[in-house]
XYZ file of C-alpha atoms in Angstrom:
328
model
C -30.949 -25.731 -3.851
C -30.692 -23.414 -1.440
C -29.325 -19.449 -1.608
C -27.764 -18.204 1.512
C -26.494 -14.370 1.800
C -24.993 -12.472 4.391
C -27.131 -11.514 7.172
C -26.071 -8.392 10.054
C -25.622 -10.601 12.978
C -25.922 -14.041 11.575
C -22.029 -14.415 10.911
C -20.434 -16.010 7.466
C -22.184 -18.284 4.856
C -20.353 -20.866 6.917
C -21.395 -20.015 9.514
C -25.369 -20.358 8.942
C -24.894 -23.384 7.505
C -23.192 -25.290 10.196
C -25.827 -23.733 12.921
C -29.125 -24.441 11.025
C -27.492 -28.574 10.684
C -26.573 -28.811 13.937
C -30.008 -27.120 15.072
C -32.166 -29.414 13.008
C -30.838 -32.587 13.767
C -29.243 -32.092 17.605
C -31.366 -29.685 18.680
C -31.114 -25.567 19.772
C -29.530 -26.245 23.165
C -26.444 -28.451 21.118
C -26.301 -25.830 18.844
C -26.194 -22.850 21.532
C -23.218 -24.686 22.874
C -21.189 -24.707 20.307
C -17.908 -21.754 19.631
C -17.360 -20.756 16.066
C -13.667 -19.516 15.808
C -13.726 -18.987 11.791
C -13.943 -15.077 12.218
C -11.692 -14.511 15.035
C -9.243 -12.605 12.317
C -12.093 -9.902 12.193
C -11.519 -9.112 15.945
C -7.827 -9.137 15.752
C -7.621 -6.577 12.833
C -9.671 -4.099 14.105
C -11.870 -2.801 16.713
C -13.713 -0.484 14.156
C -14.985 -3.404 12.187
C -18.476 -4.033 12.257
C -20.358 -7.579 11.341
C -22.227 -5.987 8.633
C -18.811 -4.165 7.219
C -16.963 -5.994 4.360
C -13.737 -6.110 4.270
C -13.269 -3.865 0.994
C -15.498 -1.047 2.299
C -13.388 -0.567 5.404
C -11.198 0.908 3.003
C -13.873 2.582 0.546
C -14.055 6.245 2.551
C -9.898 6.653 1.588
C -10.000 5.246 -1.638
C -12.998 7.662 -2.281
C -10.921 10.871 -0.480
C -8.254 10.054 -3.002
C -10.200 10.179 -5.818
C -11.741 13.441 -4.203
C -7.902 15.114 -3.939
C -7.021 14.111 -7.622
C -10.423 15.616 -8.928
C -9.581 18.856 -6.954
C -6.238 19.072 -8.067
C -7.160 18.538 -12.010
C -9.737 21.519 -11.052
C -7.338 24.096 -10.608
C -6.624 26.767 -13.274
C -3.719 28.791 -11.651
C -1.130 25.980 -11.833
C 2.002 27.250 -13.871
C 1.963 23.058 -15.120
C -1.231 20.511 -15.227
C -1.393 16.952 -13.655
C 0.008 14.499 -15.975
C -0.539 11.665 -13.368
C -0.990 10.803 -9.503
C 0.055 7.767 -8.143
C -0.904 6.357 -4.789
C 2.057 5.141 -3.068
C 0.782 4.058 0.525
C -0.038 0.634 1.726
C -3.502 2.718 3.143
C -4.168 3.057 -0.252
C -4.227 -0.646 -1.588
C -6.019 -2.279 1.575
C -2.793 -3.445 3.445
C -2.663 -0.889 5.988
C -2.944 -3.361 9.427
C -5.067 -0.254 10.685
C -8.101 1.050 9.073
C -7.447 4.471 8.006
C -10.054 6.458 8.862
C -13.899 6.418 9.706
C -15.584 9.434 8.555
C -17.104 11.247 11.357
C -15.426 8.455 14.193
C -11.603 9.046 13.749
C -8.904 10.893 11.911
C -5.939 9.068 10.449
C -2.952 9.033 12.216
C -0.454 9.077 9.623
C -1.063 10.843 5.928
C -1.161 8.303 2.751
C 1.969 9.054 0.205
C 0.179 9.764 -2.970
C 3.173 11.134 -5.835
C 2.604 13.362 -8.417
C 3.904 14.261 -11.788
C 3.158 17.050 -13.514
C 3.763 18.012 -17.333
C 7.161 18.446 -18.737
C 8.280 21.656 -19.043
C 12.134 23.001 -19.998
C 11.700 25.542 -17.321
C 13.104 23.060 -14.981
C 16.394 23.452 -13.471
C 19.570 21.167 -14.581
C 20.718 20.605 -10.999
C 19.649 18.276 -7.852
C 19.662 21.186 -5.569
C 17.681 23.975 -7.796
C 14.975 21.020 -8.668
C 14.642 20.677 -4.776
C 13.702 23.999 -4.253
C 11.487 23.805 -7.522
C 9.484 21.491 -6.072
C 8.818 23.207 -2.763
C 7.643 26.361 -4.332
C 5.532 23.982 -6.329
C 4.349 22.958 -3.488
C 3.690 26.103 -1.803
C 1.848 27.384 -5.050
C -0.296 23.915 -4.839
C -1.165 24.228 -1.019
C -2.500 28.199 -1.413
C -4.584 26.594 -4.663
C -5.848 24.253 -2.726
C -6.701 26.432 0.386
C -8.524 28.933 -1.604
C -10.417 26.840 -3.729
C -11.288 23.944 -1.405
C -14.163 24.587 1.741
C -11.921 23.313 4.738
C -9.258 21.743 3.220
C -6.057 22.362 5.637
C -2.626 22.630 3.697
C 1.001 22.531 5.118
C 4.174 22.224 3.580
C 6.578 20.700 5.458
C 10.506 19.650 4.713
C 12.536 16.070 5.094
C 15.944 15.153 4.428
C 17.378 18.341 5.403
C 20.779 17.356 5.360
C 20.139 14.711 2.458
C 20.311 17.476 -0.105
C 20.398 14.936 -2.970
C 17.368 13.407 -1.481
C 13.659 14.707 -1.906
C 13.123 17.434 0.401
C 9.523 18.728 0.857
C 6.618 17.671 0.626
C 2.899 18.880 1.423
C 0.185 17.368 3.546
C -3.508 17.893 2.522
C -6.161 17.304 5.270
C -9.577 17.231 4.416
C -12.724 17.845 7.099
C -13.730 14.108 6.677
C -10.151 13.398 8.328
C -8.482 11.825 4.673
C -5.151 12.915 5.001
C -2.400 12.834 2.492
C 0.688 13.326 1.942
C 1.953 14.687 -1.514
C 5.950 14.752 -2.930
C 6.668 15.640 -6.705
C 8.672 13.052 -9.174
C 10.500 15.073 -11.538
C 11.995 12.190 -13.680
C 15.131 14.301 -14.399
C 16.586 13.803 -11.028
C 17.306 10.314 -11.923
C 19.073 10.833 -14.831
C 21.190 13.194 -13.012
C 22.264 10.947 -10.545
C 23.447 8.320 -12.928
C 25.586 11.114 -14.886
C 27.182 11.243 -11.145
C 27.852 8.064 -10.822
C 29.484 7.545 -14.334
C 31.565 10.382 -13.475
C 35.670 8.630 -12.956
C 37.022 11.786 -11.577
C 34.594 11.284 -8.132
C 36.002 8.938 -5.586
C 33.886 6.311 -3.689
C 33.331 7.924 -0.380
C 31.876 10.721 -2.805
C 29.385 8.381 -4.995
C 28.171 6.925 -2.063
C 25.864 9.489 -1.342
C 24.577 9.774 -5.075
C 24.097 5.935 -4.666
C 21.798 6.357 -1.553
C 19.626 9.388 -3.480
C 19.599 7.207 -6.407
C 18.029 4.373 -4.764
C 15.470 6.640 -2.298
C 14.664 8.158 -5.297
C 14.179 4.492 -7.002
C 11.988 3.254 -3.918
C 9.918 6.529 -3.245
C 8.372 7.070 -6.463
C 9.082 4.204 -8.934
C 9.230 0.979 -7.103
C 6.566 2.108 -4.468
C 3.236 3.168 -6.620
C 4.311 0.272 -9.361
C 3.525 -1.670 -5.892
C 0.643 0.283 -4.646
C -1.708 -0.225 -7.938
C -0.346 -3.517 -8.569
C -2.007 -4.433 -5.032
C -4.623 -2.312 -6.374
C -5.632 -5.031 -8.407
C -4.627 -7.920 -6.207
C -7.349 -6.654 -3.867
C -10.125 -6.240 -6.124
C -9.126 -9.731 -7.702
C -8.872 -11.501 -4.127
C -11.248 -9.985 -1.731
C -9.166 -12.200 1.092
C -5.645 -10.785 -0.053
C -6.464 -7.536 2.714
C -7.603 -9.268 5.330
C -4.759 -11.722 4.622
C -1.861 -9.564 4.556
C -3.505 -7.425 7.524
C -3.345 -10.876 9.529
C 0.167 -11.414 8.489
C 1.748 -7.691 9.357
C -0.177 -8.625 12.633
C 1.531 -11.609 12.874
C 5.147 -10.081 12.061
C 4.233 -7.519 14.496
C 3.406 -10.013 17.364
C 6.945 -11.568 17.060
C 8.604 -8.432 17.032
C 9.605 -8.974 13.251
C 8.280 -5.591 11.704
C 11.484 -3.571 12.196
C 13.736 -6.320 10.271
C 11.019 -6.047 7.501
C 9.549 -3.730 5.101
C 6.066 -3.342 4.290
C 6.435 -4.124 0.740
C 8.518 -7.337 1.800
C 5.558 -8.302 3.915
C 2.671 -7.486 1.261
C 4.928 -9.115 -1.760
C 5.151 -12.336 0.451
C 1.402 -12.540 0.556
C 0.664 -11.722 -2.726
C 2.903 -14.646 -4.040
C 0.246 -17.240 -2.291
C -2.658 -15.665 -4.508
C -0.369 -15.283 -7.631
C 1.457 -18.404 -7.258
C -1.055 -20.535 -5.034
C -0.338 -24.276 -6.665
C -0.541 -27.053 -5.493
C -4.304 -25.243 -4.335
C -6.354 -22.449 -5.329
C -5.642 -19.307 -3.995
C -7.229 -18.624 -0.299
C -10.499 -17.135 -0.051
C -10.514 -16.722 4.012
C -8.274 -14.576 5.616
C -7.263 -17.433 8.398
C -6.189 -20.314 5.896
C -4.300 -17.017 4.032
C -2.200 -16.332 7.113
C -1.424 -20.291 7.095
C -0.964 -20.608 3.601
C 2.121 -17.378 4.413
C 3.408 -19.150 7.299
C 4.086 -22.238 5.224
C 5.449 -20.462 2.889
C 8.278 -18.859 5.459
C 8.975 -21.788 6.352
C 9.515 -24.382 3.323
C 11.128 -21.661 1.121
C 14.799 -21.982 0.222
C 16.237 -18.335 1.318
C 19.747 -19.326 1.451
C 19.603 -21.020 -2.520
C 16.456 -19.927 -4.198
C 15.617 -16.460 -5.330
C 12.578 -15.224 -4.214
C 10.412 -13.776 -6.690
C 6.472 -12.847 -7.183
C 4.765 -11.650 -10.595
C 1.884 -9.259 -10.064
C 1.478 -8.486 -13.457
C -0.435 -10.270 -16.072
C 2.784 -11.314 -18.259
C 4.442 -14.615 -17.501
C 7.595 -14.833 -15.806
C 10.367 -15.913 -18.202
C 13.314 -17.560 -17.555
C 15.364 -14.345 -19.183
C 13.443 -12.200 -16.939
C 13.850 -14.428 -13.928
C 17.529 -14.115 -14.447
C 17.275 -10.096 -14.869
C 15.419 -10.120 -11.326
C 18.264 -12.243 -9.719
């Protein structure tokens, strides 16, 4: 037997092998002749990639700045509440980002990671949608002055969304560090929910009036619920599958190429790959990034859209038929 590793400059496993046959039985000039197209999905992704870079340390220098931003934010002592929990809730932040983030010292990232955080409870809190809005930016003011005093070159700005949404989340604060990490931080306050579904239930408000509840309800729903459930559950996926970010990379690629990426989300993308490592019968689930991108393009088009529901378990219970029929 025989134990091949990777080697800077020597390609894949797969790669050696094939070469050293084809050089000891037809000879160096057959073998110099021949084009190996197994890694062309490494220079389609990205021009920062090296030979010697794995796929999962592309993404190491975020994950680590993220880690680096909840550490400093536990550290401060002048916080009227503590961190209860912070959630990353960016597609940067589970290796499914088509672009690398960042290289530390090469580039700064173009758009912040959404990383969510909840604080303790505290009956200080307003009652009302508006008043918790304006909570959370001076929360957010009082977090970026921490922050700027306490961290060496850390840059801090608050800045506002939704303005005329004022149901909707409405500031938020972006935290740059000198490595170029950047992210971008909102608060979930868990009462806001709970006051938009007192809204809705309310028979005295006409349609036209709960349709705006409706919409905060559901950004509210899909910004920091649905979102960072997704984000660690791809977590995992990643860590599991070392081919699921290269995979989904090559298939955002691929939806971008056909002009596809404005009729779908992100998550819609990522959730479709997932489902051919989670659910990968009648084979085993891919383990190179090319057959992964084939195994997703099969699966676009056999699937029954029109009839069949489509659904993907990430987590580690089975899928029952009562919760199938909750999903649908």
């Amino acid at each position: 037997s025989v134990v091949w590793s990777f080697q800077s400059g020597c390609g894949s496993v797969f790669h050696q092998v094939v070469s050293y046959i084809l050089k000891r039985w037809f000879g160096e000039r057959f073998e110099s002749q021949v084009k190996y197209l197994e890694s062309k999905d490494s220079s389609i992704l990205s021009q920062t990639q090296l030979p010697s870079t794995s796929e999962i340390s592309l993404f190491q220098p975020i994950i680590l700045a993220y880690r680096q931003l909840e550490q400093d934010i536990r550290a401060l002592d002048d916080m009227p509440l503590h961190l209860r929990v912070m959630q990353p809730a960016d597609a940067q932040l589970c290796s499914s980002s088509v672009h690398i983030p960042f290289v530390p010292g090469k580039s700064y990232m173009l758009q912040p990671a959404d990383v969510i955080l909840q604080f303790e409870g505290s009956g200080k809190w307003p009652d009302d949608i508006e008043a918790i809005q304006r909570t959370k930016a001076a929360f957010l003011l009082k977090l970026s002055e921490s922050l700027s005093s306490t961290v060496d070159g850390v840059v801090c700005r608050v800045g506002l969304e939704n303005q005329y949404e004022h149901l909707q989340n409405q500031s938020f604060l972006d935290v740059i560090y000198p490595s170029g990490a950047a992210f971008r931080l909102r608060i979930h306050h868990e009462r806001e929910a709970a006051l938009h579904e007192i809204q809705l239930k309310n028979k005295t408000l006409t349609h036209a009036e709960k349709l705006p509840i409706a919409r905060a309800l559901a950004a509210y729903k899909q910004s920091f619920i649905h979102r960072p459930d997704l984000t660690s559950s791809l977590q995992r996926l990643a860590t599991a599958h070392p081919a699921y970010s290269p995979t989904v990379r090559l298939v955002k690629k691929w939806f971008s190429s056909h002009r596809l990426s404005p009729h779908f989300s992100s998550a819609a993308i990522e959730l479709i790959t997932s489902h051919i490592f989670t659910h990968p019968q009648p084979w085993a689930a891919p383990v190179n990034p090319t057959t992964g991108l084939l195994r997703a393009l099969l699966l676009l088009s056999r699937w029954d859209w029109q009839n069949r529901p489509f659904i993907t378990n990430l987590s580690t219970d089975p899928m029952t038929q009562d919760r199938v029929k909750l999903a649908v």
